[in-house]
mmCIF file of C-alpha atoms in Angstrom:
data_model
loop_
_atom_site.group_PDB
_atom_site.id
_atom_site.type_symbol
_atom_site.label_atom_id
_atom_site.label_comp_id
_atom_site.label_asym_id
_atom_site.label_seq_id
_atom_site.Cartn_x
_atom_site.Cartn_y
_atom_site.Cartn_z
ATOM 1 C CA MET X 1 -8.825 10.219 27.539
ATOM 2 C CA ASN X 2 -8.491 13.884 26.502
ATOM 3 C CA ASP X 3 -7.097 12.809 23.127
ATOM 4 C CA GLU X 4 -10.056 10.422 22.514
ATOM 5 C CA TYR X 5 -12.510 13.123 23.541
ATOM 6 C CA SER X 6 -10.886 15.638 21.189
ATOM 7 C CA LEU X 7 -11.041 13.151 18.349
ATOM 8 C CA GLN X 8 -14.680 12.410 18.882
ATOM 9 C CA THR X 9 -15.458 16.114 19.175
ATOM 10 C CA ALA X 10 -13.675 16.795 15.934
ATOM 11 C CA LEU X 11 -15.774 14.078 14.141
ATOM 12 C CA ARG X 12 -19.166 15.468 14.938
ATOM 13 C CA ASP X 13 -21.143 16.321 11.924
ATOM 14 C CA VAL X 14 -18.494 14.738 9.581
ATOM 15 C CA ASP X 15 -19.527 12.347 6.875
ATOM 16 C CA VAL X 16 -16.320 10.526 6.497
ATOM 17 C CA VAL X 17 -12.913 10.833 8.117
ATOM 18 C CA VAL X 18 -9.711 10.275 6.107
ATOM 19 C CA HIS X 19 -6.857 9.258 8.359
ATOM 20 C CA ALA X 20 -3.673 10.279 6.501
ATOM 21 C CA ALA X 21 -1.445 11.287 9.425
ATOM 22 C CA GLY X 22 1.317 8.728 8.954
ATOM 23 C CA PRO X 23 3.764 7.177 9.419
ATOM 24 C CA PHE X 24 1.673 4.210 10.617
ATOM 25 C CA GLN X 25 4.646 2.065 11.472
ATOM 26 C CA GLN X 26 5.011 1.354 15.124
ATOM 27 C CA ALA X 27 1.647 2.961 16.009
ATOM 28 C CA GLU X 28 0.281 1.144 18.975
ATOM 29 C CA LYS X 29 -3.315 2.290 18.750
ATOM 30 C CA CYS X 30 -6.024 2.784 16.145
ATOM 31 C CA SER X 31 -7.302 5.859 17.840
ATOM 32 C CA VAL X 32 -8.830 7.632 14.836
ATOM 33 C CA LEU X 33 -10.628 4.435 13.713
ATOM 34 C CA GLU X 34 -11.945 3.906 17.299
ATOM 35 C CA ALA X 35 -13.227 7.493 17.452
ATOM 36 C CA ALA X 36 -14.876 7.070 13.974
ATOM 37 C CA ILE X 37 -16.669 4.028 15.238
ATOM 38 C CA ASN X 38 -17.709 5.710 18.565
ATOM 39 C CA THR X 39 -19.204 8.633 16.602
ATOM 40 C CA LYS X 40 -20.639 6.466 13.865
ATOM 41 C CA THR X 41 -18.446 8.116 11.170
ATOM 42 C CA ALA X 42 -17.334 6.342 7.997
ATOM 43 C CA TYR X 43 -13.607 5.906 7.863
ATOM 44 C CA VAL X 44 -10.764 5.590 5.369
ATOM 45 C CA ASP X 45 -7.016 5.393 6.057
ATOM 46 C CA ILE X 46 -3.874 5.277 3.896
ATOM 47 C CA SER X 47 -1.894 2.888 6.128
ATOM 48 C CA ASP X 48 1.079 1.104 4.498
ATOM 49 C CA ASP X 49 1.960 -0.920 7.603
ATOM 50 C CA THR X 50 0.949 -4.561 7.943
ATOM 51 C CA ASN X 51 0.847 -4.702 11.699
ATOM 52 C CA TYR X 52 -1.268 -1.498 11.925
ATOM 53 C CA ALA X 53 -3.611 -2.749 9.142
ATOM 54 C CA TRP X 54 -4.355 -6.094 10.891
ATOM 55 C CA ARG X 55 -4.781 -4.339 14.171
ATOM 56 C CA ALA X 56 -7.395 -2.067 12.594
ATOM 57 C CA LYS X 57 -9.057 -5.137 11.120
ATOM 58 C CA SER X 58 -9.632 -6.404 14.657
ATOM 59 C CA PHE X 59 -12.192 -3.701 15.079
ATOM 60 C CA MET X 60 -14.537 -5.430 12.681
ATOM 61 C CA THR X 61 -17.097 -6.470 15.314
ATOM 62 C CA ARG X 62 -17.322 -2.932 16.816
ATOM 63 C CA ALA X 63 -17.698 -1.432 13.373
ATOM 64 C CA LEU X 64 -20.499 -3.889 12.392
ATOM 65 C CA GLY X 65 -22.223 -3.087 15.744
ATOM 66 C CA ALA X 66 -22.074 0.609 15.078
ATOM 67 C CA ASN X 67 -23.071 0.237 11.423
ATOM 68 C CA VAL X 68 -19.788 2.071 10.364
ATOM 69 C CA PRO X 69 -18.113 1.426 7.037
ATOM 70 C CA ALA X 70 -14.346 1.546 7.112
ATOM 71 C CA ILE X 71 -11.672 1.047 4.469
ATOM 72 C CA ILE X 72 -8.024 0.441 5.676
ATOM 73 C CA THR X 73 -4.952 0.826 3.387
ATOM 74 C CA GLY X 74 -7.139 2.901 1.083
ATOM 75 C CA GLY X 75 -4.742 5.165 -0.520
ATOM 76 C CA LEU X 76 -2.521 4.739 -3.593
ATOM 77 C CA CYS X 77 -0.040 2.062 -2.677
ATOM 78 C CA PRO X 78 -1.582 0.061 -1.073
ATOM 79 C CA GLY X 79 -5.213 1.038 -2.077
ATOM 80 C CA LEU X 80 -5.566 1.690 -5.868
ATOM 81 C CA SER X 81 -2.920 -1.037 -6.360
ATOM 82 C CA THR X 82 -4.797 -3.459 -4.372
ATOM 83 C CA VAL X 83 -8.076 -2.852 -6.401
ATOM 84 C CA MET X 84 -5.994 -3.297 -9.571
ATOM 85 C CA ALA X 85 -4.840 -6.640 -8.210
ATOM 86 C CA ALA X 86 -8.339 -7.685 -7.301
ATOM 87 C CA GLU X 87 -9.624 -6.813 -10.816
ATOM 88 C CA LEU X 88 -6.790 -8.877 -12.351
ATOM 89 C CA VAL X 89 -7.741 -11.922 -10.297
ATOM 90 C CA ARG X 90 -11.453 -11.457 -11.041
ATOM 91 C CA SER X 91 -10.812 -11.162 -14.667
ATOM 92 C CA ALA X 92 -8.551 -14.123 -14.716
ATOM 93 C CA LEU X 93 -11.018 -16.325 -12.893
ATOM 94 C CA ARG X 94 -13.865 -15.240 -15.148
ATOM 95 C CA GLU X 95 -11.894 -16.176 -18.246
ATOM 96 C CA SER X 96 -10.497 -19.543 -16.961
ATOM 97 C CA ASP X 97 -11.717 -23.000 -16.272
ATOM 98 C CA ASP X 98 -11.374 -24.786 -13.060
ATOM 99 C CA GLN X 99 -7.901 -25.994 -13.845
ATOM 100 C CA ASP X 100 -6.459 -22.636 -14.651
ATOM 101 C CA LYS X 101 -6.147 -20.552 -11.458
ATOM 102 C CA PRO X 102 -4.107 -17.552 -10.377
ATOM 103 C CA GLU X 103 -0.900 -18.819 -8.974
ATOM 104 C CA SER X 104 1.334 -15.785 -8.408
ATOM 105 C CA LEU X 105 0.851 -12.050 -7.949
ATOM 106 C CA ARG X 106 3.644 -9.429 -7.606
ATOM 107 C CA PHE X 107 3.407 -5.740 -6.704
ATOM 108 C CA SER X 108 6.153 -3.487 -7.894
ATOM 109 C CA TYR X 109 6.477 0.222 -6.953
ATOM 110 C CA TYR X 110 8.723 2.969 -8.113
ATOM 111 C CA ILE X 111 9.078 6.429 -6.350
ATOM 112 C CA PRO X 112 12.184 8.461 -7.043
ATOM 113 C CA GLY X 113 13.700 10.383 -4.064
ATOM 114 C CA THR X 114 10.991 11.461 -1.627
ATOM 115 C CA GLY X 115 8.353 11.528 -4.461
ATOM 116 C CA GLY X 116 7.673 15.113 -3.447
ATOM 117 C CA ALA X 117 6.004 13.885 -0.253
ATOM 118 C CA GLY X 118 8.689 15.016 2.090
ATOM 119 C CA PRO X 119 9.828 13.403 5.364
ATOM 120 C CA THR X 120 6.815 11.164 5.990
ATOM 121 C CA VAL X 121 7.619 8.849 3.008
ATOM 122 C CA LEU X 122 11.229 8.663 4.067
ATOM 123 C CA THR X 123 10.278 7.884 7.608
ATOM 124 C CA SER X 124 7.940 5.048 6.545
ATOM 125 C CA SER X 125 10.532 3.714 4.106
ATOM 126 C CA PHE X 126 13.244 3.651 6.781
ATOM 127 C CA LEU X 127 11.013 2.118 9.503
ATOM 128 C CA LEU X 128 9.982 -0.594 6.913
ATOM 129 C CA LEU X 129 13.658 -1.450 6.629
ATOM 130 C CA GLY X 130 13.487 -2.691 10.282
ATOM 131 C CA GLU X 131 10.747 -5.193 9.406
ATOM 132 C CA GLU X 132 11.248 -8.678 8.125
ATOM 133 C CA VAL X 133 9.428 -9.132 4.895
ATOM 134 C CA VAL X 134 6.387 -11.328 4.918
ATOM 135 C CA ALA X 135 5.668 -12.966 1.551
ATOM 136 C CA TYR X 136 3.918 -16.160 0.442
ATOM 137 C CA SER X 137 5.221 -18.907 -1.738
ATOM 138 C CA ASN X 138 2.939 -21.762 -2.833
ATOM 139 C CA GLY X 139 0.636 -21.205 0.063
ATOM 140 C CA GLU X 140 3.366 -21.000 2.653
ATOM 141 C CA LYS X 141 4.108 -17.822 4.637
ATOM 142 C CA ILE X 142 7.952 -17.048 4.303
ATOM 143 C CA LYS X 143 10.011 -14.312 5.955
ATOM 144 C CA LEU X 144 12.787 -12.554 3.932
ATOM 145 C CA GLU X 145 15.435 -9.878 4.499
ATOM 146 C CA PRO X 146 14.150 -6.352 3.831
ATOM 147 C CA TYR X 147 15.315 -4.667 0.654
ATOM 148 C CA SER X 148 16.569 -7.944 -0.757
ATOM 149 C CA GLY X 149 15.438 -10.071 -3.784
ATOM 150 C CA LYS X 150 16.185 -7.394 -6.525
ATOM 151 C CA LEU X 151 14.114 -7.565 -9.714
ATOM 152 C CA ASN X 152 14.461 -5.395 -12.759
ATOM 153 C CA VAL X 153 10.780 -4.406 -13.643
ATOM 154 C CA ASP X 154 9.588 -2.577 -16.713
ATOM 155 C CA PHE X 155 7.187 0.109 -15.769
ATOM 156 C CA GLU X 156 6.914 1.058 -19.461
ATOM 157 C CA LYS X 157 5.925 4.505 -20.826
ATOM 158 C CA GLY X 158 7.764 7.335 -19.237
ATOM 159 C CA ILE X 159 9.550 5.204 -16.614
ATOM 160 C CA GLY X 160 11.191 2.254 -18.194
ATOM 161 C CA LYS X 161 13.008 -0.526 -16.368
ATOM 162 C CA ARG X 162 13.883 -0.032 -12.727
ATOM 163 C CA ASP X 163 15.307 -2.172 -9.964
ATOM 164 C CA VAL X 164 12.864 -3.016 -7.106
ATOM 165 C CA TYR X 165 13.426 -4.724 -3.794
ATOM 166 C CA LEU X 166 11.311 -6.703 -1.255
ATOM 167 C CA MET X 167 9.460 -4.674 1.268
ATOM 168 C CA ASN X 168 6.946 -5.738 4.038
ATOM 169 C CA LEU X 169 3.623 -4.163 2.907
ATOM 170 C CA PRO X 170 0.038 -5.010 3.919
ATOM 171 C CA GLU X 171 -1.361 -5.675 0.381
ATOM 172 C CA VAL X 172 0.647 -8.922 0.387
ATOM 173 C CA SER X 173 -1.182 -10.547 3.248
ATOM 174 C CA SER X 174 -4.551 -9.088 2.285
ATOM 175 C CA VAL X 175 -4.357 -10.417 -1.247
ATOM 176 C CA TYR X 176 -3.181 -13.815 -0.052
ATOM 177 C CA GLU X 177 -6.052 -14.008 2.545
ATOM 178 C CA ASN X 178 -8.811 -12.410 0.424
ATOM 179 C CA LEU X 179 -8.073 -13.364 -3.109
ATOM 180 C CA GLY X 180 -6.580 -16.781 -2.533
ATOM 181 C CA VAL X 181 -3.375 -16.295 -4.520
ATOM 182 C CA PRO X 182 -0.810 -18.696 -3.212
ATOM 183 C CA THR X 183 2.401 -16.729 -4.122
ATOM 184 C CA VAL X 184 2.390 -13.068 -3.350
ATOM 185 C CA SER X 185 5.198 -10.427 -2.816
ATOM 186 C CA ALA X 186 5.716 -6.645 -3.011
ATOM 187 C CA ARG X 187 8.773 -4.635 -4.018
ATOM 188 C CA PHE X 188 9.864 -1.011 -4.091
ATOM 189 C CA GLY X 189 12.559 0.911 -5.806
ATOM 190 C CA THR X 190 13.781 4.511 -5.889
ATOM 191 C CA ALA X 191 16.123 6.801 -7.801
ATOM 192 C CA PRO X 192 18.878 7.907 -8.178
ATOM 193 C CA PHE X 193 20.135 4.321 -8.276
ATOM 194 C CA PHE X 194 22.562 4.970 -5.427
ATOM 195 C CA TRP X 195 19.631 5.528 -3.005
ATOM 196 C CA ASN X 196 18.827 1.927 -3.460
ATOM 197 C CA TRP X 197 22.373 1.043 -2.452
ATOM 198 C CA GLY X 198 21.897 3.240 0.594
ATOM 199 C CA MET X 199 18.713 1.512 1.542
ATOM 200 C CA GLN X 200 20.431 -1.857 1.280
ATOM 201 C CA ASN X 201 23.410 -0.672 3.315
ATOM 202 C CA LEU X 202 21.164 0.671 6.070
ATOM 203 C CA THR X 203 19.748 -2.834 6.601
ATOM 204 C CA LYS X 204 23.298 -4.169 6.875
ATOM 205 C CA LEU X 205 24.957 -1.454 8.912
ATOM 206 C CA LEU X 206 22.092 -0.577 11.439
ATOM 207 C CA PRO X 207 20.468 -3.164 13.738
ATOM 208 C CA SER X 208 16.788 -3.811 13.105
ATOM 209 C CA GLU X 209 16.017 -2.374 16.713
ATOM 210 C CA PHE X 210 17.492 0.946 15.559
ATOM 211 C CA LEU X 211 15.332 0.944 12.389
ATOM 212 C CA ARG X 212 12.146 0.128 14.381
ATOM 213 C CA ASP X 213 12.726 3.072 16.685
ATOM 214 C CA ARG X 214 10.638 6.063 15.558
ATOM 215 C CA SER X 215 12.692 8.691 17.336
ATOM 216 C CA LYS X 216 16.028 7.370 15.981
ATOM 217 C CA VAL X 217 14.642 7.054 12.447
ATOM 218 C CA GLY X 218 13.311 10.499 12.799
ATOM 219 C CA ARG X 219 16.746 11.753 13.469
ATOM 220 C CA LEU X 220 18.091 9.788 10.590
ATOM 221 C CA VAL X 221 15.508 11.473 8.382
ATOM 222 C CA GLU X 222 16.502 14.940 9.661
ATOM 223 C CA LEU X 223 20.012 14.134 8.674
ATOM 224 C CA TYR X 224 19.597 12.667 5.247
ATOM 225 C CA GLY X 225 16.202 13.999 4.137
ATOM 226 C CA PRO X 226 17.397 17.406 2.807
ATOM 227 C CA LEU X 227 20.049 15.598 0.775
ATOM 228 C CA ILE X 228 17.574 13.154 -0.594
ATOM 229 C CA GLY X 229 14.878 15.856 -1.266
ATOM 230 C CA ALA X 230 17.492 17.940 -3.040
ATOM 231 C CA PHE X 231 17.497 15.334 -5.892
ATOM 232 C CA ASP X 232 13.670 15.488 -6.326
ATOM 233 C CA GLY X 233 14.040 18.246 -8.911
ATOM 234 C CA ILE X 234 16.408 16.111 -10.874
ATOM 235 C CA VAL X 235 14.734 12.704 -10.608
ATOM 236 C CA GLY X 236 11.124 13.993 -10.471
ATOM 237 C CA GLU X 237 8.127 13.144 -8.298
ATOM 238 C CA HIS X 238 6.777 10.254 -10.277
ATOM 239 C CA ILE X 239 4.871 7.299 -8.937
ATOM 240 C CA SER X 240 4.660 4.122 -10.875
ATOM 241 C CA MET X 241 2.990 0.775 -10.013
ATOM 242 C CA ARG X 242 2.883 -2.524 -11.700
ATOM 243 C CA VAL X 243 0.997 -5.584 -10.713
ATOM 244 C CA ASP X 244 1.779 -8.930 -12.394
ATOM 245 C CA LEU X 245 -0.574 -11.864 -12.240
ATOM 246 C CA GLU X 246 0.439 -15.348 -13.450
ATOM 247 C CA CYS X 247 -1.910 -18.275 -13.786
ATOM 248 C CA SER X 248 -1.268 -22.020 -13.778
ATOM 249 C CA SER X 249 -1.722 -22.224 -17.567
ATOM 250 C CA ASP X 250 1.196 -19.781 -18.052
ATOM 251 C CA ARG X 251 -1.414 -17.082 -18.874
ATOM 252 C CA SER X 252 -0.375 -13.670 -17.490
ATOM 253 C CA LYS X 253 -2.137 -10.385 -16.857
ATOM 254 C CA VAL X 254 -0.548 -6.919 -16.102
ATOM 255 C CA ALA X 255 -1.870 -3.675 -14.638
ATOM 256 C CA ILE X 256 0.240 -0.445 -14.735
ATOM 257 C CA PHE X 257 -0.316 3.031 -13.285
ATOM 258 C CA SER X 258 2.028 5.960 -13.653
ATOM 259 C CA HIS X 259 1.536 9.521 -12.610
ATOM 260 C CA SER X 260 4.041 12.493 -12.674
ATOM 261 C CA LYS X 261 3.159 13.682 -9.275
ATOM 262 C CA PHE X 262 3.104 11.205 -6.455
ATOM 263 C CA PRO X 263 1.311 13.522 -3.771
ATOM 264 C CA THR X 264 -1.384 14.480 -6.322
ATOM 265 C CA ALA X 265 -1.861 10.799 -7.312
ATOM 266 C CA ALA X 266 -2.097 9.757 -3.729
ATOM 267 C CA GLY X 267 -4.733 12.462 -2.920
ATOM 268 C CA ILE X 268 -6.932 11.556 -5.975
ATOM 269 C CA ALA X 269 -6.916 7.860 -5.000
ATOM 270 C CA THR X 270 -7.692 8.438 -1.534
ATOM 271 C CA ALA X 271 -10.543 10.779 -2.491
ATOM 272 C CA ALA X 272 -11.954 8.090 -4.752
ATOM 273 C CA PHE X 273 -12.216 5.654 -1.836
ATOM 274 C CA ALA X 274 -13.947 8.369 0.376
ATOM 275 C CA LEU X 275 -16.350 9.071 -2.432
ATOM 276 C CA ALA X 276 -17.076 5.267 -2.866
ATOM 277 C CA ILE X 277 -17.931 4.995 0.898
ATOM 278 C CA LEU X 278 -20.193 8.139 0.666
ATOM 279 C CA GLU X 279 -21.985 6.479 -2.387
ATOM 280 C CA GLY X 280 -22.759 3.395 -0.317
ATOM 281 C CA SER X 281 -20.291 1.094 -2.025
ATOM 282 C CA THR X 282 -18.808 0.012 1.306
ATOM 283 C CA GLU X 283 -20.673 -2.255 3.728
ATOM 284 C CA PRO X 284 -20.382 -1.703 7.548
ATOM 285 C CA GLY X 285 -17.245 -3.350 8.928
ATOM 286 C CA VAL X 286 -13.486 -2.894 8.460
ATOM 287 C CA TRP X 287 -12.289 -3.901 5.023
ATOM 288 C CA PHE X 288 -9.288 -4.075 2.825
ATOM 289 C CA PRO X 289 -9.728 -2.669 -0.653
ATOM 290 C CA ASP X 290 -9.642 -6.169 -2.314
ATOM 291 C CA GLU X 291 -12.595 -7.332 -0.261
ATOM 292 C CA VAL X 292 -15.979 -7.022 -2.149
ATOM 293 C CA GLN X 293 -17.518 -5.605 1.091
ATOM 294 C CA GLY X 294 -14.956 -2.795 1.114
ATOM 295 C CA LEU X 295 -15.468 -1.844 -2.512
ATOM 296 C CA ALA X 296 -18.403 -3.514 -4.290
ATOM 297 C CA VAL X 297 -17.390 -5.161 -7.639
ATOM 298 C CA GLU X 298 -19.992 -3.138 -9.562
ATOM 299 C CA ALA X 299 -18.374 0.083 -8.067
ATOM 300 C CA ARG X 300 -14.756 -0.820 -9.257
ATOM 301 C CA GLU X 301 -14.949 0.437 -12.750
ATOM 302 C CA VAL X 302 -16.045 3.962 -11.607
ATOM 303 C CA PHE X 303 -13.458 3.816 -8.883
ATOM 304 C CA LEU X 304 -10.724 2.971 -11.196
ATOM 305 C CA LYS X 305 -11.681 5.782 -13.608
ATOM 306 C CA ARG X 306 -11.674 8.308 -10.685
ATOM 307 C CA ALA X 307 -8.547 7.087 -9.118
ATOM 308 C CA SER X 308 -6.504 7.062 -12.324
ATOM 309 C CA GLN X 309 -7.259 10.637 -13.239
ATOM 310 C CA GLY X 310 -4.198 12.535 -14.358
ATOM 311 C CA ALA X 311 -2.204 9.291 -14.836
ATOM 312 C CA PHE X 312 -0.050 9.410 -18.031
ATOM 313 C CA ASN X 313 -0.217 5.622 -18.265
ATOM 314 C CA PHE X 314 -2.991 3.412 -16.903
ATOM 315 C CA VAL X 315 -3.331 -0.131 -18.166
ATOM 316 C CA MET X 316 -5.648 -2.839 -16.851
ATOM 317 C CA ASN X 317 -5.992 -6.502 -17.741
ATOM 318 C CA ARG X 318 -3.411 -6.572 -20.616
#
């Protein structure tokens, strides 16, 4: 009760609250969202956890009743990447006939080392290794092993080809539900290459119960975090995202975003979501970024321009 009161007190006279205090994995409550609704304060979070995101979505009725606009998974990946996907699908539908529909969408992410973001990213990544991967194939929900299904993806300018592996990320289910694409998956890869081997070995050597325990994962991060972070100066702090859309007529569309500083890029994208809410581009309720109520179609062009500031490569609808 004291924590709830403190949150509500902190949100007085605030226009929008940005909840960036991860990791979101294994969080049992949506306390910040609940406080935002109770104080009628607009809300954005940068959750990258599927369970947390859908738990937050369950506050829809309360947010509507309080006339509070809220965007969940509104950061960089997911967030900006989800809007990129929504625009690819919208463009494909606009250009196609009734027989040519989006069939498959794939998210691919590359972040070397810690990406300069420190232990939070490592903690989230390790916790995700304890979750079965939810993906969709031809309209059917499937469950796969974490950090399996390796693909070699070309992130192009400044990044090149990188290996990426399946992860359980919330944009997969939101795109499936909201955009109607029947086959959806998300993958992640890191550098140096042997960190990918390490991630794979963790899923084989440690039980999933261990990898879902925040305190145990925290100790794991304390042990290996300094070693992984030591390579950041060598491998860089890049972030690269690629979204691939394939249609039934064998047409394909691609979107790519690459930035030299992951923390900076994440901050810019999150700020773009907050600004969109303040400008009235989000309706009351709890929305994913790919829902038109979360970010109006007519606001997407401005959002993408803002969110991609500083990127050394940004490609849409190629």
